[in-house]
Short mmCIF file of C-alpha atoms and ligand atoms in Angstrom, two decimals:
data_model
loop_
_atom_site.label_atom_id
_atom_site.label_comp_id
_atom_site.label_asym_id
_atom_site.label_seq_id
_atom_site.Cartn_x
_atom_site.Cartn_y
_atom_site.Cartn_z
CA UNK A 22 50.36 217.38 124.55
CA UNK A 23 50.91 220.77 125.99
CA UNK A 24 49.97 220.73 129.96
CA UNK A 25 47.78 223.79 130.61
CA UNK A 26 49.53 223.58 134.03
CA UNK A 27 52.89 223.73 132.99
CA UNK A 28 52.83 227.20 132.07
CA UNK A 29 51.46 230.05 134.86
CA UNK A 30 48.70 232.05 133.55
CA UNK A 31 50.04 235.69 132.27
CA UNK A 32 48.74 238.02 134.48
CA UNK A 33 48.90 241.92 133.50
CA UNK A 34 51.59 242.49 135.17
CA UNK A 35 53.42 239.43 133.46
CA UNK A 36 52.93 241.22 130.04
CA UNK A 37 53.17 244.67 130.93
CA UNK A 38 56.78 243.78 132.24
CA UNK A 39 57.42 241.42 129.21
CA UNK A 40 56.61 244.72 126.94
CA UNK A 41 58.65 247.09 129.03
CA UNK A 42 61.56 244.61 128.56
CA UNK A 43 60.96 244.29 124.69
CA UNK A 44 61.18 248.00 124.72
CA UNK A 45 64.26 248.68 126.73
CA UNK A 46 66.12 246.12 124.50
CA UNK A 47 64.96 247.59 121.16
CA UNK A 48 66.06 251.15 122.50
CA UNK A 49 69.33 249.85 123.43
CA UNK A 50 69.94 248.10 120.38
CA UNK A 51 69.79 251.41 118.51
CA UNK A 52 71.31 253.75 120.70
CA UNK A 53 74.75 251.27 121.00
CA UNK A 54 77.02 251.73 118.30
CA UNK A 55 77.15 248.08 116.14
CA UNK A 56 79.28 245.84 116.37
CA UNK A 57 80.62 246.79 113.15
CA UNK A 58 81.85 250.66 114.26
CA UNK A 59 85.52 251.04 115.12
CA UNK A 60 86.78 249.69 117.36
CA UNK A 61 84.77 246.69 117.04
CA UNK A 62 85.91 244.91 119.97
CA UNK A 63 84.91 247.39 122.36
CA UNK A 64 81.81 247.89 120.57
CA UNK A 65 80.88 244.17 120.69
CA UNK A 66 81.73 243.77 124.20
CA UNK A 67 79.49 247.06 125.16
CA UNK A 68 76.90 245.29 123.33
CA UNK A 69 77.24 241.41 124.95
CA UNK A 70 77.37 243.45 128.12
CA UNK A 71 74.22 244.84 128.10
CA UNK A 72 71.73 243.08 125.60
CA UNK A 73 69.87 240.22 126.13
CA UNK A 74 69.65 239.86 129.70
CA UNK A 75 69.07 241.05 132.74
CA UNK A 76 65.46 241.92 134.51
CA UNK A 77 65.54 245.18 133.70
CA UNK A 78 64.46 246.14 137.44
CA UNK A 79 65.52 249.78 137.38
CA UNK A 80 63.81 250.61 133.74
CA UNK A 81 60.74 248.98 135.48
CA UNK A 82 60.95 251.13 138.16
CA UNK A 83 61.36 254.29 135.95
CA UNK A 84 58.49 253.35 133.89
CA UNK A 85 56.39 252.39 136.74
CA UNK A 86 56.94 255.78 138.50
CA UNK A 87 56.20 257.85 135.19
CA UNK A 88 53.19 255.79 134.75
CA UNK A 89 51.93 258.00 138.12
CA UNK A 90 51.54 260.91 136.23
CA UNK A 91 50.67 260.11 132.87
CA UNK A 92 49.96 256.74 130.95
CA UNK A 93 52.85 255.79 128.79
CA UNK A 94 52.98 255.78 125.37
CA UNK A 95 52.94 252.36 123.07
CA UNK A 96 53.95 254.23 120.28
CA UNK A 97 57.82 253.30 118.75
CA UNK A 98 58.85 256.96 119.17
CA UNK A 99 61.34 257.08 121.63
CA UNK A 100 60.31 258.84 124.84
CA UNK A 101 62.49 260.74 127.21
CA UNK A 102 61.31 258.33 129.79
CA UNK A 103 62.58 255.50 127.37
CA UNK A 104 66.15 257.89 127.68
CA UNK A 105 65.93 257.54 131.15
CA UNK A 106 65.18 254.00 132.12
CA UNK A 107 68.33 253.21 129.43
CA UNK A 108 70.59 255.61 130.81
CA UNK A 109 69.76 253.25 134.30
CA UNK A 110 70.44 250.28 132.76
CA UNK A 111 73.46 251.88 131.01
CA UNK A 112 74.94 252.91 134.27
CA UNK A 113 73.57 249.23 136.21
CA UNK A 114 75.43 247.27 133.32
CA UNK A 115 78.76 249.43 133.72
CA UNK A 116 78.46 248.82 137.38
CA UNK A 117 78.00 244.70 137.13
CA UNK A 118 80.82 244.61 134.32
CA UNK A 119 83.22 245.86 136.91
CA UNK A 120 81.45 244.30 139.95
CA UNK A 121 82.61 240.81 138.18
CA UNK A 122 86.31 241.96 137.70
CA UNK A 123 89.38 240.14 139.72
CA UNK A 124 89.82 243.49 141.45
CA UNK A 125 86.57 243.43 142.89
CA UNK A 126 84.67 240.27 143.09
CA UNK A 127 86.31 237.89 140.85
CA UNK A 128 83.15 236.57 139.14
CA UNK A 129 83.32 234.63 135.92
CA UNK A 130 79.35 234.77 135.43
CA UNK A 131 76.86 237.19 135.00
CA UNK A 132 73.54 236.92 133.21
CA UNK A 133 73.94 233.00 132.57
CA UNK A 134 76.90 233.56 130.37
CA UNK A 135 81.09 234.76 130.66
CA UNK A 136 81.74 238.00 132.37
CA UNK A 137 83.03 240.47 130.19
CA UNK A 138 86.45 240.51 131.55
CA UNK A 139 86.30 236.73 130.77
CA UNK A 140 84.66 236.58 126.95
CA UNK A 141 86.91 239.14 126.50
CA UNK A 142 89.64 240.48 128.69
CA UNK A 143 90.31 243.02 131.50
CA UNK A 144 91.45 245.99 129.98
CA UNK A 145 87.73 245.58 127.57
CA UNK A 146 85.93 245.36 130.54
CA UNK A 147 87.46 248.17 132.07
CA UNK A 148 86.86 250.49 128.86
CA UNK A 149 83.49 248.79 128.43
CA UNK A 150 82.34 249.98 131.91
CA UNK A 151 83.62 253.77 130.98
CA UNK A 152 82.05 253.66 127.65
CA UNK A 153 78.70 252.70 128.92
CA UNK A 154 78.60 255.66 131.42
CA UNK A 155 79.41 258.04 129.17
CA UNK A 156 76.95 256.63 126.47
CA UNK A 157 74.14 256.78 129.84
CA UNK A 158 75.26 260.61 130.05
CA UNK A 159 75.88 261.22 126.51
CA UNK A 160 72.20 259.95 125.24
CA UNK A 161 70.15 261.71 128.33
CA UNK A 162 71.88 264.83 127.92
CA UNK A 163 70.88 265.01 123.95
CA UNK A 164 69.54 268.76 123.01
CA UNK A 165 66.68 267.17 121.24
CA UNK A 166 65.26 265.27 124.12
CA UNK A 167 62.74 268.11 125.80
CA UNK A 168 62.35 272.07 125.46
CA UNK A 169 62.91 271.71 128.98
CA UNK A 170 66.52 272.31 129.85
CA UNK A 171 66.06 272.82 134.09
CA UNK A 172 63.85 269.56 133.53
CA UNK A 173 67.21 267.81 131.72
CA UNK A 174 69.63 269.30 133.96
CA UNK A 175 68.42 267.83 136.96
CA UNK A 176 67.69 264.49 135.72
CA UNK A 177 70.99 264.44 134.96
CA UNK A 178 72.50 265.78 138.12
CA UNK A 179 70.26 263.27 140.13
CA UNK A 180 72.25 259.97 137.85
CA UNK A 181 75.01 261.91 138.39
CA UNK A 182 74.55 262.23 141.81
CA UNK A 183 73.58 258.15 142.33
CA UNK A 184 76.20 256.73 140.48
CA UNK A 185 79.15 258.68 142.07
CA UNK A 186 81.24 258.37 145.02
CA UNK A 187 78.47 259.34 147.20
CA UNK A 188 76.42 256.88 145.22
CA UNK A 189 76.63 253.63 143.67
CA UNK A 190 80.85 254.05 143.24
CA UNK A 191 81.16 255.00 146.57
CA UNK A 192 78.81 252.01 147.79
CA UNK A 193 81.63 250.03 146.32
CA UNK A 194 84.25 251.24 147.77
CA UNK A 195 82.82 250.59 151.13
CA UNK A 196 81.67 247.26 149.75
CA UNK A 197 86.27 246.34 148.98
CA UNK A 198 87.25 247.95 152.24
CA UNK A 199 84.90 246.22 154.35
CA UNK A 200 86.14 242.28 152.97
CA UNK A 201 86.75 240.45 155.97
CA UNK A 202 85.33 242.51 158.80
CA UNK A 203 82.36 242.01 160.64
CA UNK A 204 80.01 245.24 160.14
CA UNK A 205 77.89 246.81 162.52
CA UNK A 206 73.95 246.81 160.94
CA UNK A 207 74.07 250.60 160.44
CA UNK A 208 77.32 250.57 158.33
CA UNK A 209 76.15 247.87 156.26
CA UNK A 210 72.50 249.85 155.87
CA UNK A 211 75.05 252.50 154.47
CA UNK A 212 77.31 250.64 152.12
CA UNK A 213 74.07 248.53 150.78
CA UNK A 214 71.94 251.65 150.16
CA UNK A 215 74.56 253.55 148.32
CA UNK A 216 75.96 250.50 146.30
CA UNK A 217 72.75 249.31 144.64
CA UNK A 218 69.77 251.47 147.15
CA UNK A 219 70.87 255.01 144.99
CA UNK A 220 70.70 253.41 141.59
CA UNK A 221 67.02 251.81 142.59
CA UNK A 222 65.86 255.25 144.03
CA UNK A 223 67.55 257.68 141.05
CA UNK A 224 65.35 255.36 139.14
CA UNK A 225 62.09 255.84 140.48
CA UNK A 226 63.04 259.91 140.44
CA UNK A 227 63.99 259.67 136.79
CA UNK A 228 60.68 258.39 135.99
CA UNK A 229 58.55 260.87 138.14
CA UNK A 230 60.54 264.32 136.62
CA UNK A 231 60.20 262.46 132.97
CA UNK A 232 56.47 262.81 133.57
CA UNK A 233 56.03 265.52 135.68
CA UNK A 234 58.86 268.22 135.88
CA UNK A 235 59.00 269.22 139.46
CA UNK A 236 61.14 273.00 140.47
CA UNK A 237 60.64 271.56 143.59
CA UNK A 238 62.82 268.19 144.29
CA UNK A 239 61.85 268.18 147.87
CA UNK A 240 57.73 268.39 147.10
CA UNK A 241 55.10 265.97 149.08
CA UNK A 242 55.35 263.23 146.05
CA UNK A 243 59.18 263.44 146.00
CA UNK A 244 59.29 262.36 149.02
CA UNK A 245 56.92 259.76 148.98
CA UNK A 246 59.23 258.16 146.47
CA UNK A 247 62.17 258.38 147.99
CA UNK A 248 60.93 256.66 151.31
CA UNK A 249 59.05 254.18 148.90
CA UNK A 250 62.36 254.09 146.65
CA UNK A 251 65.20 253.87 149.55
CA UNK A 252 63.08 251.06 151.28
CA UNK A 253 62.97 248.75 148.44
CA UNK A 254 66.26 249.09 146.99
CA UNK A 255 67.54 248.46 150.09
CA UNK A 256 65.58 245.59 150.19
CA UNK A 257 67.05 244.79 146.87
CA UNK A 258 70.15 243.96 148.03
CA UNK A 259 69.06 242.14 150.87
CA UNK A 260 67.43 239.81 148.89
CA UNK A 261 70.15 239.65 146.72
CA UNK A 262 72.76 238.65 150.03
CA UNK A 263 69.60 235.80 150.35
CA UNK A 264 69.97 234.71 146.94
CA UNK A 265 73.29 233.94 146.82
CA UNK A 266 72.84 231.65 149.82
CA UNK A 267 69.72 230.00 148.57
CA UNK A 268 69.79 230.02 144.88
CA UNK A 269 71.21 227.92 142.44
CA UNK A 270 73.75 229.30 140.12
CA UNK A 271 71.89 228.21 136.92
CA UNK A 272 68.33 229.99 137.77
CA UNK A 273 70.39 232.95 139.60
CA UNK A 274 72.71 233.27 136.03
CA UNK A 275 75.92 234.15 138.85
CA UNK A 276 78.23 232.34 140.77
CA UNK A 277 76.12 231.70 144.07
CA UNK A 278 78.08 231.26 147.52
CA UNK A 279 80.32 234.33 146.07
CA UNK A 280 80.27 236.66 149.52
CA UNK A 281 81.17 233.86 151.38
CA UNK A 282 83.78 233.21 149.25
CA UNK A 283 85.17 236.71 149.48
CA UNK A 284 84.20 237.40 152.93
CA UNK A 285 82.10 240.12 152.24
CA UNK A 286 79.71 240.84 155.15
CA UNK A 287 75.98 240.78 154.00
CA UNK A 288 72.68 240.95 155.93
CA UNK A 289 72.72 236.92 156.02
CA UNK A 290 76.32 236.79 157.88
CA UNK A 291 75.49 239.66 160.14
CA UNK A 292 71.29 238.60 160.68
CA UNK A 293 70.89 235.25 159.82
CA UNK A 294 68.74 233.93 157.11
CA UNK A 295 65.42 234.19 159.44
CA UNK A 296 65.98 237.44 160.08
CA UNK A 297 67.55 238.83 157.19
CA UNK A 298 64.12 237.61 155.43
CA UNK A 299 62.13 239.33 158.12
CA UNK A 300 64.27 242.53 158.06
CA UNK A 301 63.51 242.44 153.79
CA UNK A 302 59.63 242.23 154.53
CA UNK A 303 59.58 245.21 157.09
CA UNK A 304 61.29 247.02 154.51
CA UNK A 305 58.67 245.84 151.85
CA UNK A 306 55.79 246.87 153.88
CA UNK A 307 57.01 250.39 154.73
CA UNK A 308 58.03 251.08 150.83
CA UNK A 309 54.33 250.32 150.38
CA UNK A 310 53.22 252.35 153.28
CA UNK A 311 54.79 254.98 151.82
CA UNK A 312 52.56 254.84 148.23
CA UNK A 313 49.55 255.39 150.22
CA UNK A 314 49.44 258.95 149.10
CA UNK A 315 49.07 257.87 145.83
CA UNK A 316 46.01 256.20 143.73
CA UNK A 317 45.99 253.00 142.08
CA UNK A 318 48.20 254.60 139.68
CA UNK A 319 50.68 253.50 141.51
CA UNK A 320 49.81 249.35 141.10
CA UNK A 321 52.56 249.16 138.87
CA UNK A 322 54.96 250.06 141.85
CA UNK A 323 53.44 247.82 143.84
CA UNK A 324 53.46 245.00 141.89
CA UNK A 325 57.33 245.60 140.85
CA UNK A 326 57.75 245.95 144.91
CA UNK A 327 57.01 242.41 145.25
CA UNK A 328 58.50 241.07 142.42
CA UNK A 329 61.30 242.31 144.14
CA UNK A 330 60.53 240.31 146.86
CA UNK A 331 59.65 237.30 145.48
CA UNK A 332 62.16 236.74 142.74
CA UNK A 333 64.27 233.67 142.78
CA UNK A 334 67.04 235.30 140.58
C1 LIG B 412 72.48 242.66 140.49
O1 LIG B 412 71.42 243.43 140.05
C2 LIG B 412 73.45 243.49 141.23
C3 LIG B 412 72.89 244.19 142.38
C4 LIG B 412 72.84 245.46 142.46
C5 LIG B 412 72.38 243.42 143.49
P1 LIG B 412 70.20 242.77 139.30
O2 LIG B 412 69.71 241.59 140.08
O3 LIG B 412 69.20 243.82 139.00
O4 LIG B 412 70.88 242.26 137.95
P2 LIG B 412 70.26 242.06 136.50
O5 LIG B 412 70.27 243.40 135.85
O6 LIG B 412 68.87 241.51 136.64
O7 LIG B 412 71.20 241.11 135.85
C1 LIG B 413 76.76 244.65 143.45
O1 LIG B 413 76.53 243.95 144.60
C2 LIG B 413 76.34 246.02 143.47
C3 LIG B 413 76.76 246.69 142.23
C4 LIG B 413 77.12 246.09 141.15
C5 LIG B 413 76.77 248.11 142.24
P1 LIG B 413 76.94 242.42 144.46
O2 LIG B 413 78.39 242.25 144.23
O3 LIG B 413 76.31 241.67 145.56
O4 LIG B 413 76.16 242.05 143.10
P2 LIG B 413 76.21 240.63 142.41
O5 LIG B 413 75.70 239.65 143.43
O6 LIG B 413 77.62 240.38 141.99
O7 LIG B 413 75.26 240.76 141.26
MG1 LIG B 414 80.10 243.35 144.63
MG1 LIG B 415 79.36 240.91 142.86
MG1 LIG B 416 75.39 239.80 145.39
#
């Protein structure tokens, strides 16, 4: 007999995520090459990389923040927001495929299953994590996407921008040098919002200038995102440190106990876990302080704000 308490009830924002998801993976399915195109190996590791798993936070995010300005579209034609929120999870998925490498974390599970660099081997993973940034570039920068070529240009420069060394990349190379040493809290601020905080905010950006084309990247709105953007993707990863205290490695689908592992200094080692939770909520209520400009268009934002929070993986 099914137990009507088993299950939680679906609330809107259960479903509404569940069909973002569904979407994201359709659209990735077609724009990877099969498994079948030469060379198949690098082709099927792109694609066990990427598919079937994951939250899909950043897509969410881009969605969410398009969903300001104009309701999104059901429809199966692929939307230049659709572009955008892959290209994010192109670029995410590159990033985690190295992450897991024994040059950088060592981590033999991501998603619930093998790394790449262990399903398949090291010099894959390496080409799989080039191949999947060039694909984010390669299907955003498409001539067919929009009329609007300043519109396309700075999307582009703005993922560009995120995922380089003054970005995500360069978040990781603070993230290597700084094994073993104790930082101070404004270094680590620094290190954890360019390693995973620029990838978060580019995300919310991408969605807003799908929508709404802005001349004017430094406009009231922009802003508004940013501080609502840089707030909870720092908060991202400070939930993440958290996790891989407190989770377990099966609901968490990674190693858990990893930073300790590899000495890496997190907001846990350098706070505590009291305070690195408090230190995650202040940064949850001023992203949300910073929507107040906005209407209750901006619910979706909200809600993927504390799902942030709250997740226990
Ligand atoms: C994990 O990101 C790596 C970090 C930047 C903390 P996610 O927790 O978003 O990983 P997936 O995409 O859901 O697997
Ligand atoms: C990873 O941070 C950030 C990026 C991949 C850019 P972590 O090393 O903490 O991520 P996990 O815990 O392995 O997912
Ligand atoms: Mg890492
Ligand atoms: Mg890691
Ligand atoms: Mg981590």
């Amino acid at each position: 007999m099914t137990n009507l308490f088993s299950t939680p009830a679906q609330t809107d924002f259960d479903l509404w995520v569940k069909l973002k998801q569904a979407r994201i993976e359709a659209v990735l399915d077609q724009i990877l090459p099969s498994a079948q195109t030469l060379p198949t190996d690098l082709h099927s590791a792109m694609r066990y990389s990427i598919l079937g798993g994951g939250k899909r936070v950043r897509a969410l995010l881009c969605y969410a923040a398009a969903e300001l300005y104009c309701p999104q579209s059901s429809s199966t034609n692929i939307t230049i927001t659709d572009i955008a929120a892959c290209a994010l999870e192109l670029i995410h998925a590159y990033s985690l495929v190295h992450d897991d490498m024994p040059c950088m974390d060592n981590d033999d599970l991501r998603r619930g299953k093998p790394s790449c660099h262990k399903q398949y081997d090291d010099a894959t993973a390496l080409l799989v994590g080039d191949a999947l940034q060039s694909l984010a570039f390669s299907i955003l920068s498409k001539t067919d996407l929009t009329n609007n070529a300043q519109q396309q240009l700075l999307m582009l420069n703005l993922l560009a921008n995120a995922s380089g060394s003054q970005g995500m990349a360069g978040g990781q190379a603070i993230d290597l040098a700084a094994v073993g040493k104790p930082l101070t809290q404004d270094k680590l601020e620094t290190m954890h919002r360019l390693k995973t905080g620029a990838l978060i905010e580019v995300a919310v950006l991408l969605g807003a200038n799908s929508a709404i084309y802005s001349a004017n990247p430094n406009n009231k709105d922009s802003l508004a995102l940013r501080v609502f953007a840089g707030n909870i993707g720092l908060a991202f990863q400070v939930v993440d440190d958290i996790l891989d205290v407190e989770a377990d490695s099966n609901t968490l689908g990674k190693t858990t106990g990893k930073d300790a592992e590899n000495n890496k200094p997190t907001y846990v080692t350098l706070l505590g876990l009291m305070q690195a939770k408090a230190y995650a909520q202040q940064l949850h209520t001023e992203a949300l302080l910073a929507l107040t400009p906005f209407s209750e268009q901006a619910q979706r934002l909200q809600q993927l704000a504390n799902f942030i929070m709250n997740r226990s993986f």
